[in-house]
Coordinates of C-alpha atoms in Angstrom, one line a residue:
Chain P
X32 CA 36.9 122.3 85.1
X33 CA 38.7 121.2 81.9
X34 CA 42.1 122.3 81.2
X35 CA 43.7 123.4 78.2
X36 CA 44.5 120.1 76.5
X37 CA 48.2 119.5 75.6
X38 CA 49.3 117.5 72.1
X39 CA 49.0 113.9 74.2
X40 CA 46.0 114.5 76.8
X41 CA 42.6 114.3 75.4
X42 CA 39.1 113.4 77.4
X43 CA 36.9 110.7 77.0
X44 CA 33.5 109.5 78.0
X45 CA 33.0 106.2 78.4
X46 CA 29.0 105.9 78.6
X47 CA 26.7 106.8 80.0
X48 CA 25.3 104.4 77.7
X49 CA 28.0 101.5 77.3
X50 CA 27.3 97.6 77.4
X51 CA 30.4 97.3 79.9
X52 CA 29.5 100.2 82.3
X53 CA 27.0 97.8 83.4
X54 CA 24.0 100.5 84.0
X55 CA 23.9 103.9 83.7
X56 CA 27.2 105.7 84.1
X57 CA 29.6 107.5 83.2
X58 CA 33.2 107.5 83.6
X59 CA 34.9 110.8 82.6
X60 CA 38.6 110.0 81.6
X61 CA 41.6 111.7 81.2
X62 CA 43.8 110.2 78.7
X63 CA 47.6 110.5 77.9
X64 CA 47.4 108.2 74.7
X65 CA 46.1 105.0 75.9
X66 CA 47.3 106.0 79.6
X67 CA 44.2 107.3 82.3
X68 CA 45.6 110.2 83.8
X69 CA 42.4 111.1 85.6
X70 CA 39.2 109.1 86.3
X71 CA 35.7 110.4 87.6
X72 CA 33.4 108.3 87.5
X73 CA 30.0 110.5 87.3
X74 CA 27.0 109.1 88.7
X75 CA 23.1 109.8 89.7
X76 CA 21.5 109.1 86.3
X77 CA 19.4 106.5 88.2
X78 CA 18.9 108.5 91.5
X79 CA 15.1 107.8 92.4
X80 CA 15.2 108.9 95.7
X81 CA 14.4 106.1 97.6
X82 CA 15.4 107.1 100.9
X83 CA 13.5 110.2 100.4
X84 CA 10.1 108.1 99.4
X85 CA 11.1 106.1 102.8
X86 CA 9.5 109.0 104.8
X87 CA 6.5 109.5 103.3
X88 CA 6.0 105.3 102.9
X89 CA 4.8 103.4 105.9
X90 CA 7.0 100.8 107.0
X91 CA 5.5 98.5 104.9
X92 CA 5.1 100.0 102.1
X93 CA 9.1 100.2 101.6
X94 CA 9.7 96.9 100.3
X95 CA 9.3 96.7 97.2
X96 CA 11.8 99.3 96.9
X97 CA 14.2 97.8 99.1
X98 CA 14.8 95.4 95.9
X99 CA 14.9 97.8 93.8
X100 CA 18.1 99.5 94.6
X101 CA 20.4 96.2 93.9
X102 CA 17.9 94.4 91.4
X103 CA 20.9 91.5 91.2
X104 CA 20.5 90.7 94.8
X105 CA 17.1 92.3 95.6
X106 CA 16.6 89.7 97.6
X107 CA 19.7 90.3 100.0
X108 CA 18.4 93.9 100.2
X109 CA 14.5 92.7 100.8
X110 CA 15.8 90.6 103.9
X111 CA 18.3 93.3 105.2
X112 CA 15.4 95.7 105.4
X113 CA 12.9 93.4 106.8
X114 CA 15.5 92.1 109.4
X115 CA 16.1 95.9 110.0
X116 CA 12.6 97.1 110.9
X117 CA 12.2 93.8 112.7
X118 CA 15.0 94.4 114.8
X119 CA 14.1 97.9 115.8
X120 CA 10.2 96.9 116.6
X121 CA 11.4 93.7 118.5
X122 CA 9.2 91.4 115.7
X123 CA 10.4 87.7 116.7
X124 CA 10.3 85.2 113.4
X125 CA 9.6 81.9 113.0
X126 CA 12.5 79.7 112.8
X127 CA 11.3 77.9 109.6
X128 CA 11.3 81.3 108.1
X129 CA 14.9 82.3 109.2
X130 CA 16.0 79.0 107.1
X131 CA 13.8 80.1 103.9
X132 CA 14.8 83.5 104.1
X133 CA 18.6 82.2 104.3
X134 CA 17.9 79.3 101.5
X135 CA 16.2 82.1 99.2
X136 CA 19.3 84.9 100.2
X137 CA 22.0 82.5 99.3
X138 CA 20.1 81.4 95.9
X139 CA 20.1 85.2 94.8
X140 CA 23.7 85.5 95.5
X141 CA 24.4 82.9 94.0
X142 CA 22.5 84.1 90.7
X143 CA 24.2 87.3 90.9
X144 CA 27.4 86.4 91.0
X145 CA 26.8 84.0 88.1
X146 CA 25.5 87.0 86.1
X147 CA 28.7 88.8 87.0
X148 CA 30.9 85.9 86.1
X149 CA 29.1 86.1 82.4
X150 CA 28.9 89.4 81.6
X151 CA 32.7 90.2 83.0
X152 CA 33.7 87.7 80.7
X153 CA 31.9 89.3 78.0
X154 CA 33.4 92.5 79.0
X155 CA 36.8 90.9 78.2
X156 CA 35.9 89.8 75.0
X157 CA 34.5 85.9 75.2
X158 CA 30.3 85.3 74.7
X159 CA 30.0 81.6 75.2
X160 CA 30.9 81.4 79.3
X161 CA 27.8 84.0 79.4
X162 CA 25.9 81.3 78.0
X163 CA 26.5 78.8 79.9
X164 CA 25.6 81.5 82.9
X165 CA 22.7 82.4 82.1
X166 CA 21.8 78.8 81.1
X167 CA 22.5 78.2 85.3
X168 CA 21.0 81.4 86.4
X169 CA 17.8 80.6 85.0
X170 CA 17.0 77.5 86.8
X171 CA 17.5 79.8 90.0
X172 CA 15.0 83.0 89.0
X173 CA 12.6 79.6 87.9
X174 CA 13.3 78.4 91.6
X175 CA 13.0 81.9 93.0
X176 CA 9.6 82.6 91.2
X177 CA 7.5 79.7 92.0
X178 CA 7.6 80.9 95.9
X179 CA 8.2 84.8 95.4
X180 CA 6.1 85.3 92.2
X181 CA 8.8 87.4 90.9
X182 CA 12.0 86.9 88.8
X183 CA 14.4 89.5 89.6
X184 CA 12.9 92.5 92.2
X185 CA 11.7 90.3 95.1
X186 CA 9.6 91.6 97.6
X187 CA 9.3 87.8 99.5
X188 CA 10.0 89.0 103.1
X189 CA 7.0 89.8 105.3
X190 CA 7.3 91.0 109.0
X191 CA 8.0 88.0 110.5
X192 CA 8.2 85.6 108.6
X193 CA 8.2 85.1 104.4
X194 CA 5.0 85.5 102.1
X195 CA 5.0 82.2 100.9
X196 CA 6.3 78.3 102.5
X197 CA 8.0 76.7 100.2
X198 CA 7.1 72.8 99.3
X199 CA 8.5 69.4 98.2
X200 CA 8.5 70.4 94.9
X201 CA 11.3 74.0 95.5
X202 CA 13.7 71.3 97.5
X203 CA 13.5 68.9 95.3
X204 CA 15.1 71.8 92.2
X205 CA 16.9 73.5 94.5
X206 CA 19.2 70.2 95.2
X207 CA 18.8 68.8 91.7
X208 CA 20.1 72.3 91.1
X209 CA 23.1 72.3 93.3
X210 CA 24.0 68.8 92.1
X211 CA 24.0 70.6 88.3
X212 CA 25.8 73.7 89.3
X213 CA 28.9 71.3 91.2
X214 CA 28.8 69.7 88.0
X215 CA 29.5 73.1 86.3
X216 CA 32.7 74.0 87.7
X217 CA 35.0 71.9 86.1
X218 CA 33.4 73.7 82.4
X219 CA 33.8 77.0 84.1
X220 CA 37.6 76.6 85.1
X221 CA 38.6 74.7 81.9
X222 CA 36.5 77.3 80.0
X223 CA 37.5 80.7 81.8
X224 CA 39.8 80.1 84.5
X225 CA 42.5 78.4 82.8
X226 CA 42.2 80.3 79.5
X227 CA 45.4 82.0 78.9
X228 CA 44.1 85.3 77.5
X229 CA 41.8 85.9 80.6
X230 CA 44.8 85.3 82.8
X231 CA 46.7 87.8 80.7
X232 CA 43.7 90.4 81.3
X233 CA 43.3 90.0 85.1
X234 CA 46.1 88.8 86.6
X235 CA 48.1 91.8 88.4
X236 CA 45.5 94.2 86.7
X237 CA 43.4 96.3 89.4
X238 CA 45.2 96.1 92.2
X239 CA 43.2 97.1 95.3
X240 CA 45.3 96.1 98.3
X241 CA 43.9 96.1 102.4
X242 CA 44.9 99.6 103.1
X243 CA 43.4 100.9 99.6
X244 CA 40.1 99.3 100.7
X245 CA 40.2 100.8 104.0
X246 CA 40.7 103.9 103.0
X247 CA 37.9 104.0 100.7
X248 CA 35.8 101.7 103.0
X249 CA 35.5 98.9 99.9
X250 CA 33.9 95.3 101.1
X251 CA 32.9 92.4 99.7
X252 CA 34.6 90.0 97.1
X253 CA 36.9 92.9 96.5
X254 CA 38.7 93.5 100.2
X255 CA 38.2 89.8 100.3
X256 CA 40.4 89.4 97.7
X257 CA 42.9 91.4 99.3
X258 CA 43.6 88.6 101.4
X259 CA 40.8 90.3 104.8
X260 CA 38.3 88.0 105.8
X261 CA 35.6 90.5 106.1
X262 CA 32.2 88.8 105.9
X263 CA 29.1 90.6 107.9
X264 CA 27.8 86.9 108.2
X265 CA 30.4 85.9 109.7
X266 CA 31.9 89.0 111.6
X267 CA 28.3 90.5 113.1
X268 CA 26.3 87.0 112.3
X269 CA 22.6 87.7 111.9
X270 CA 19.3 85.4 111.1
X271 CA 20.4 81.8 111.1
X272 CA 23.9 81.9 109.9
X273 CA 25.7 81.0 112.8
X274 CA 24.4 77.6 112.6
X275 CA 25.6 77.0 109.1
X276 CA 29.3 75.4 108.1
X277 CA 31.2 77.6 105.6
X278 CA 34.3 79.5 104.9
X279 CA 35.4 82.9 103.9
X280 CA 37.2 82.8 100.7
X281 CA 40.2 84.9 100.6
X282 CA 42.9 85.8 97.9
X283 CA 46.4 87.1 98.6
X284 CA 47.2 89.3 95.7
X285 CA 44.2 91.7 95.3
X286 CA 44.1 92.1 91.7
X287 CA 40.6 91.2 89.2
X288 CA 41.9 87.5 88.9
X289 CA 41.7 86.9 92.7
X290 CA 38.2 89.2 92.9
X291 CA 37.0 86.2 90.5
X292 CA 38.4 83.5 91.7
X293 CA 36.5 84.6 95.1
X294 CA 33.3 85.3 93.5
X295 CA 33.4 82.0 92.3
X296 CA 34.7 80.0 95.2
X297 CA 31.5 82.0 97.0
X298 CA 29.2 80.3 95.1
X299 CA 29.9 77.1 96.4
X300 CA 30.4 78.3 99.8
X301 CA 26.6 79.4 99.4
X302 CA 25.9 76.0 97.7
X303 CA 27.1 74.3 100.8
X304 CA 24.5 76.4 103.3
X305 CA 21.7 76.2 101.4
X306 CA 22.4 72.3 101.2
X307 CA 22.7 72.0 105.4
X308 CA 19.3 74.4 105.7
X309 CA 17.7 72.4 102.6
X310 CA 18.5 69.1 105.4
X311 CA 18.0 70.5 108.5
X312 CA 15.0 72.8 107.2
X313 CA 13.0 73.0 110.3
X314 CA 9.1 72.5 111.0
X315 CA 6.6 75.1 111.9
X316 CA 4.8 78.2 110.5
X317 CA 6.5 80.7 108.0
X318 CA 4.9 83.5 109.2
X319 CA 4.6 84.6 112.5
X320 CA 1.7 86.8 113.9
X321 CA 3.5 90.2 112.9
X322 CA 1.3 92.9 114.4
X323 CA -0.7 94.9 111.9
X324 CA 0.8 98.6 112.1
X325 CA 4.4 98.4 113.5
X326 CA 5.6 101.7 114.7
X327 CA 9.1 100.7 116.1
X328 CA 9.8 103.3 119.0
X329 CA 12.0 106.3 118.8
X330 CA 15.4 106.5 118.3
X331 CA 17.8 104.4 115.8
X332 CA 19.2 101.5 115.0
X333 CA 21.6 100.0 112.5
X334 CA 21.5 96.9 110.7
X335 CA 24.4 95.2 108.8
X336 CA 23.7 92.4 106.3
X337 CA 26.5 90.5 103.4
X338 CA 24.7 91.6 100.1
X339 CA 26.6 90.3 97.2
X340 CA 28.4 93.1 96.6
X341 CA 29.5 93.5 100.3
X342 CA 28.5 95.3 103.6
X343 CA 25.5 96.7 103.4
X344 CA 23.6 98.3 105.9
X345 CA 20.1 99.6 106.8
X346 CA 20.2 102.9 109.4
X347 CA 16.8 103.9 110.5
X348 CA 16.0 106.7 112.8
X349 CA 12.2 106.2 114.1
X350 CA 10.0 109.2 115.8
X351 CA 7.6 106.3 116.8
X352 CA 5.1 106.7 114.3
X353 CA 4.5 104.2 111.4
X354 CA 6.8 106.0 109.1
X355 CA 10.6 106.2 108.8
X356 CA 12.1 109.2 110.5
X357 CA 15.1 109.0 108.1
X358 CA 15.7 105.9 106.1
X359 CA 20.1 105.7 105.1
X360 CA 20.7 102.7 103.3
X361 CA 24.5 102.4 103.1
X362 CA 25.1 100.4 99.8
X363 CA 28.6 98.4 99.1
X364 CA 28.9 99.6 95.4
X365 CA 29.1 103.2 96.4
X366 CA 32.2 102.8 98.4
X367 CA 33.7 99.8 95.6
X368 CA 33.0 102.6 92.6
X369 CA 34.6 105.3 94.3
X370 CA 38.2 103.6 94.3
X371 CA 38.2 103.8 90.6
X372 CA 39.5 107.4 91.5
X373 CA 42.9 105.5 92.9
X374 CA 43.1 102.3 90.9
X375 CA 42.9 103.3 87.3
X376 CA 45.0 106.3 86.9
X377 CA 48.4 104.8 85.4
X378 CA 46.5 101.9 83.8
X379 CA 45.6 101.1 79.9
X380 CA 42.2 101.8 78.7
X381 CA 41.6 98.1 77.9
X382 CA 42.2 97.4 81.5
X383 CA 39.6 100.1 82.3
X384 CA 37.0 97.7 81.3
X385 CA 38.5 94.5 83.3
X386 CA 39.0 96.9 86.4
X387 CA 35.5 97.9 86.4
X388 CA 33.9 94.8 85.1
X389 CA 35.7 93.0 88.5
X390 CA 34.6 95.5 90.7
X391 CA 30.9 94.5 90.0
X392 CA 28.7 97.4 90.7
X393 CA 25.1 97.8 90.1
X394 CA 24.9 101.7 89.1
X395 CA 21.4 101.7 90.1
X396 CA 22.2 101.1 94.3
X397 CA 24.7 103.6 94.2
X398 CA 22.2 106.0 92.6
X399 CA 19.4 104.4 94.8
Chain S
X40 CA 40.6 96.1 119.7
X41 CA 38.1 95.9 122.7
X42 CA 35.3 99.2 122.8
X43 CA 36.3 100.1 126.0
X44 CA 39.5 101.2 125.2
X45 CA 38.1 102.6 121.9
X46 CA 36.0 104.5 124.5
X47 CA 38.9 105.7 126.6
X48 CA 41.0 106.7 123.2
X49 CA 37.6 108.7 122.2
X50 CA 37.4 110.5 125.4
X51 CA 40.6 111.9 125.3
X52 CA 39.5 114.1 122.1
X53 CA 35.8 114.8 122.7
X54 CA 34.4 115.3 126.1
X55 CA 34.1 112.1 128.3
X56 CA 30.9 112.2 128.8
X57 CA 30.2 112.8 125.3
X58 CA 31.4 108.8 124.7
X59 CA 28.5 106.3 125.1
X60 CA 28.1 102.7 125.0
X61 CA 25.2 101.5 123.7
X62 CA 23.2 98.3 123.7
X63 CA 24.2 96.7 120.4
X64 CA 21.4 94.2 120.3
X65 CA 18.6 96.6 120.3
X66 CA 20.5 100.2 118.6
X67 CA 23.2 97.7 116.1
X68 CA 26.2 99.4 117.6
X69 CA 28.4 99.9 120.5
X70 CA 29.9 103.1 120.8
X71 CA 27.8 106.5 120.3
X72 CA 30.1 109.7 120.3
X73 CA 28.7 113.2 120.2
X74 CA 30.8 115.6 119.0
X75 CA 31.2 119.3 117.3
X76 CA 32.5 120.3 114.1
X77 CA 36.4 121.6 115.9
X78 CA 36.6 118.1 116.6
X79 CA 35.8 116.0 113.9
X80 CA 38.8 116.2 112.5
X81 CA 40.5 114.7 115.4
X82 CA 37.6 112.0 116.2
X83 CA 38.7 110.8 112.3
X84 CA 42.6 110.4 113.6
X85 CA 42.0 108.2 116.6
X86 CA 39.6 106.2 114.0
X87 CA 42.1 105.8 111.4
X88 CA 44.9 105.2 113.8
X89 CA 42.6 102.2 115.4
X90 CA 42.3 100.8 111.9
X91 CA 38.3 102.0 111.3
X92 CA 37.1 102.8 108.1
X93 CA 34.6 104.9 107.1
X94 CA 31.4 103.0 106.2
X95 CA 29.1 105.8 105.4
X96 CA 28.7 109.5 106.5
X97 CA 24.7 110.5 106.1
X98 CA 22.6 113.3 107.8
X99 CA 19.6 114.1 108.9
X100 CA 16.8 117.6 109.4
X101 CA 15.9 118.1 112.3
X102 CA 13.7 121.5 113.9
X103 CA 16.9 122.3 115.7
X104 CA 19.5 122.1 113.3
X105 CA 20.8 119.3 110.9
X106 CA 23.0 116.5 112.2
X107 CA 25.7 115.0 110.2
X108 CA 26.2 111.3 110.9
X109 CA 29.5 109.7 110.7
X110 CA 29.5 105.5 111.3
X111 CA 32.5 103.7 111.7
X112 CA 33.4 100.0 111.6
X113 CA 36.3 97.7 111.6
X114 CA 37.6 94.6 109.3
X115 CA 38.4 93.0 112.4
X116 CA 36.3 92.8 115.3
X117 CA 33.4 94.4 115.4
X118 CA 33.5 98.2 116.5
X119 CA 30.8 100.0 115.0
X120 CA 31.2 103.5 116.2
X121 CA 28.4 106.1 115.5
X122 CA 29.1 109.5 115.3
X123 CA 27.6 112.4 115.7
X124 CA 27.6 116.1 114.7
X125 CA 24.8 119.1 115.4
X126 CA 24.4 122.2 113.6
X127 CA 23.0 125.1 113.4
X128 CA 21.7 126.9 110.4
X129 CA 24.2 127.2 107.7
X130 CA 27.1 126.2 109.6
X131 CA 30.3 124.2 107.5
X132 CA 31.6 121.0 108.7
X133 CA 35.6 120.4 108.3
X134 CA 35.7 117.6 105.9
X135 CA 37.7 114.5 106.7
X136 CA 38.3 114.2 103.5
X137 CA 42.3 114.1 103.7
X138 CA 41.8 111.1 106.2
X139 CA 39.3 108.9 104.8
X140 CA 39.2 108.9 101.2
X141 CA 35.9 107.2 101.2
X142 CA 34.5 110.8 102.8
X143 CA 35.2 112.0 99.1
X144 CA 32.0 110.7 98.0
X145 CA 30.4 110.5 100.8
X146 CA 30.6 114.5 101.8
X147 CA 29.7 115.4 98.2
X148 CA 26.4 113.2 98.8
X149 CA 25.6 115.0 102.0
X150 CA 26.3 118.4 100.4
X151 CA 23.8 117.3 97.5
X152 CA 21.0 116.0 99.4
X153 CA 21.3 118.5 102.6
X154 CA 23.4 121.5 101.6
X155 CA 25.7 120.7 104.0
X156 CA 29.0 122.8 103.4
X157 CA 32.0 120.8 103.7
X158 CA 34.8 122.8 104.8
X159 CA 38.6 121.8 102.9
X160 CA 36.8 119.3 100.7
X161 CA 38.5 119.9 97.5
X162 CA 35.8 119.0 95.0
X163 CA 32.4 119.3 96.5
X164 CA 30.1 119.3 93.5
X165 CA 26.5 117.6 93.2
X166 CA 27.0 113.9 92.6
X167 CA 23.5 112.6 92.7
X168 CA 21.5 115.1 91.1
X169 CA 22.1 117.3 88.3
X170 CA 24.2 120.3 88.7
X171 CA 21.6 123.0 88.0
X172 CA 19.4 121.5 90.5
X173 CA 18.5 124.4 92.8
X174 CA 17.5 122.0 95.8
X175 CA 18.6 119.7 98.0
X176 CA 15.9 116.6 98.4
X177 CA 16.5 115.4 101.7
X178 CA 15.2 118.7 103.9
X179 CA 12.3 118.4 105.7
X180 CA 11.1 121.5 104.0
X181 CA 11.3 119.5 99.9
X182 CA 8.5 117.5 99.0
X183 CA 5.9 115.3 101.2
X184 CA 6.8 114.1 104.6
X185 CA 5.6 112.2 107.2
X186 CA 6.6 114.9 110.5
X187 CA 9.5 116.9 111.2
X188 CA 10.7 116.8 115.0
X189 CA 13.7 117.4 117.0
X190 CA 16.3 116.1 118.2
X191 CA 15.2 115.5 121.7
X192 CA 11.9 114.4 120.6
X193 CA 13.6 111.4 118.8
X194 CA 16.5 110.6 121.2
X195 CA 15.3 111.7 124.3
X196 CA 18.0 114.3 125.2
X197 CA 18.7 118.0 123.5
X198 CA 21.9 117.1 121.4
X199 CA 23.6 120.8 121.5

């Protein structure tokens, strides 16, 4: 497929093995001196064939690969699958649970978006903001772990209902928590957001506007940013979200300095529900009495959930037995990477990195 | 954009009866289309024109043919609009490629884990797996699986 090179156009890689590809890929470039003529991004270095394990894996079984796809927001993907299979078998779940599941979900995307907001700034040249990320994140994977035993791939959700309650002792960190984090963003804007060099590298650069997005089917932050108000929370509302007070964050412009400022207003959108769940947290069981071999009966169903990323979506067809029929999992990054086919030809190589670093993919959920 | 008159738009491409609602609390969608690859293209347009986009395109094996999947959603309200395609053994799909840009990715994954043949694509190479591969994963016939039925055993009616 390569051409003969004239004097000016040369090829790059850039990875498969490169701190800002963020995972495993690689994009293959096409450069006119510091221009991108061309950009294919080539992935599948992570493919484990996880929907392929799905039918030969009870039901069951699945979940700790559910978290394994996204490993920023495993949780997000944990409860999407659950909530999936539970939907198609007709599983009711305790309320209590529905409010931990939501508590937990929002404390993972919270903690991935805060490893996104360090690393893309250490994409665009500054350590210290990482720092102070990671410094926050960490109080959330030490929240996260005392009830799901695990720090990053969480396999929490049961069939109705969640493995373990949580007690006094997860509330009480969780709102000393958000207390700290509020606390946080006034160092994070006078740090980052008002820092004349990262304005210089984001503003206007990247642009992916509403029609851009719909053609490529993008989501998330990033058609946020385009000034849509696509959430799945809020658009096809599932578990307990209706009952929870919060906005949509939007930008107008659609370039990587509104996909940040999004990504960061988020947070505190999910700071805000976990805080009315932490004080409305109802009483009850966490688990409900799930039946022990769930065959949910034939035929298919979809299931939408808001991973941090964006829409992403469960599609299971069932032939009544206790294993998947065909197990799709539609992931948000797959769509997001793919529009770095349209957005970066024309634009520097420097902004290569800013582009992809405010996209915010997870190679390994595209690979799945 | 209500699904009824999605529905009626739909019907005026495929066959009427071919246009479905379904019960979005228990299947997570509203509108199930069944179609055949001379008018896949033309499903895609009435999509596009309503403002869809293309959330994924998947497939699956069944003992009478594979079926390509098509599901379709909007930013607005929601629409979610399942599509769907039967072949027969060996036979090319038209992509929609030049509609949804998305399909791009999306058709090349379906070639690579299917062997679907996507007719007009204009790059469909393996994108998951490694070009030399010699075999596409998601057949019933690769590796361990649980049963392999048909498509009236799953959805209750033949879908020719």
């Amino acid at each position: 497929m390569l051409e003969p090179i004239t004097e000016q156009t040369f090829y790059l890689n850039l990875g498969p093995q490169h701190p800002s590809t963020h995972g495993v890929l690689r994009l293959f470039l096409k450069l006119d001196g510091e221009y991108i003529v061309e950009a294919d991004p080539i992935v599948g270095y992570g493919h484990r064939g996880h929907e392929k394990m799905a039918e030969s894996h009870l039901y069951e079984q699945f979940f700790p690969n559910s978290s394994r796809m996204d490993y920023l927001s495993g949780l997000l993907f944990n409860h999407a699958y659950v909530a999936a299979v539970e939907k198609m078998a007709g599983i009711a779940v305790p309320y209590r649970a529905e409010y931990i599941r939501v508590i937990c979900a929002e404390l993972n995307r919270i903690s991935s978006h805060l490893l996104w907001f360090g690393t893309y700034i250490m994409d665009l040249g500054a350590f210290t903001p990482f720092l102070y990320a990671f410094d926050d994140r960490e109080i959330i994977l030490d929240i996260l772990d005392r009830v799901t035993g695990s720090r990053l791939t969480y396999s929490y959700c049961r069939l109705g209902g969640v493995a373990k309650d949580i007690d006094e002792e997860f509330i009480s960190s969780t709102r000393k928590f958000i207390k700290r984090l509020r606390s946080r963003w006034h160092d994070y804007h006078n740090l980052v957001t008002k820092n004349v060099i990262f304005i210089h590298r984001t503003k206007d650069v990247g642009i992916i506007d509403r029609d851009l997005a719909l053609r490529f089917g993008c989501t998330g932050p990033i058609l946020r940013a385009a000034g849509v108000p696509y959430d799945i929370r809020k658009a096809e509302p599932y578990s307990v979200y209706p009952e929870f007070d919060f906005d949509i964050p939007t930008g107008s412009n659609g370039d990587a300095f509104d996909r940040y400022m999004v990504r960061l207003q988020e947070m505190e959108q999910s700071l805000r529900i976990i805080e009315q769940a932490l004080d409305r947290l109802p009483p009850g069981p966490h688990k409900g009495l799930a039946p022990v071999r769930v065959s949910p009966p034939k035929g298919d169903c979809y299931f939408a959930a808001e991973s941090a990323r964006g829409a992403l979506g469960y599609y299971i067809i069932s032939d009544g037995s206790r294993y998947p029929y065909r197990l799709k999992v539609r992931v948000p990054s797959f769509s997001n990477l793919q529009v770095l086919t349209d957005v970066l030809p024309g634009t520097l190589v420097a902004d290569t990195i800013s582009i992809l670093g405010s996209i915010d993919i997870v190679v390994p959920e595209v690979d799945r | 954009m209500s699904s009824d008159a999605l529905r009626e738009k739909l019907g005026r491409v495929v066959d009427e009866a071919a246009v479905s609602p379904r019960d979005y609390g228990r299947r997570g969608y509203l509108l199930e289309v069944r179609t055949t690859a001379a008018q896949i293209v033309s499903v895609a347009e009435v999509a596009r024109k309503e403002d869809l986009f293309l959330e994924f395109v998947t497939a699956a094996d069944f003992t009478d043919g594979l079926q390509v999947i098509y599901n379709f959603n909007s930013f607005g309200k929601m629409s979610r609009l399942v599509v769907r395609l039967q072949l027969s053994k060996g036979q090319a799909v038209p992509s929609i490629s030049s509609i949804y840009n998305a399909a791009l990715w999306h058709e090349r994954e379906v070639f690579d884990l299917f062997g679907i043949e996507f007719e007009g694509h204009p790059d469909l190479r393996r994108l998951l797996l490694p070009e030399d591969a010699d075999f596409h994963p998601l057949l019933k016939e690769f590796g361990k699986v649980h049963s392999y039925k048909s498509t009236e055993e799953i959805y209750g009616y033949p879908d020719a």
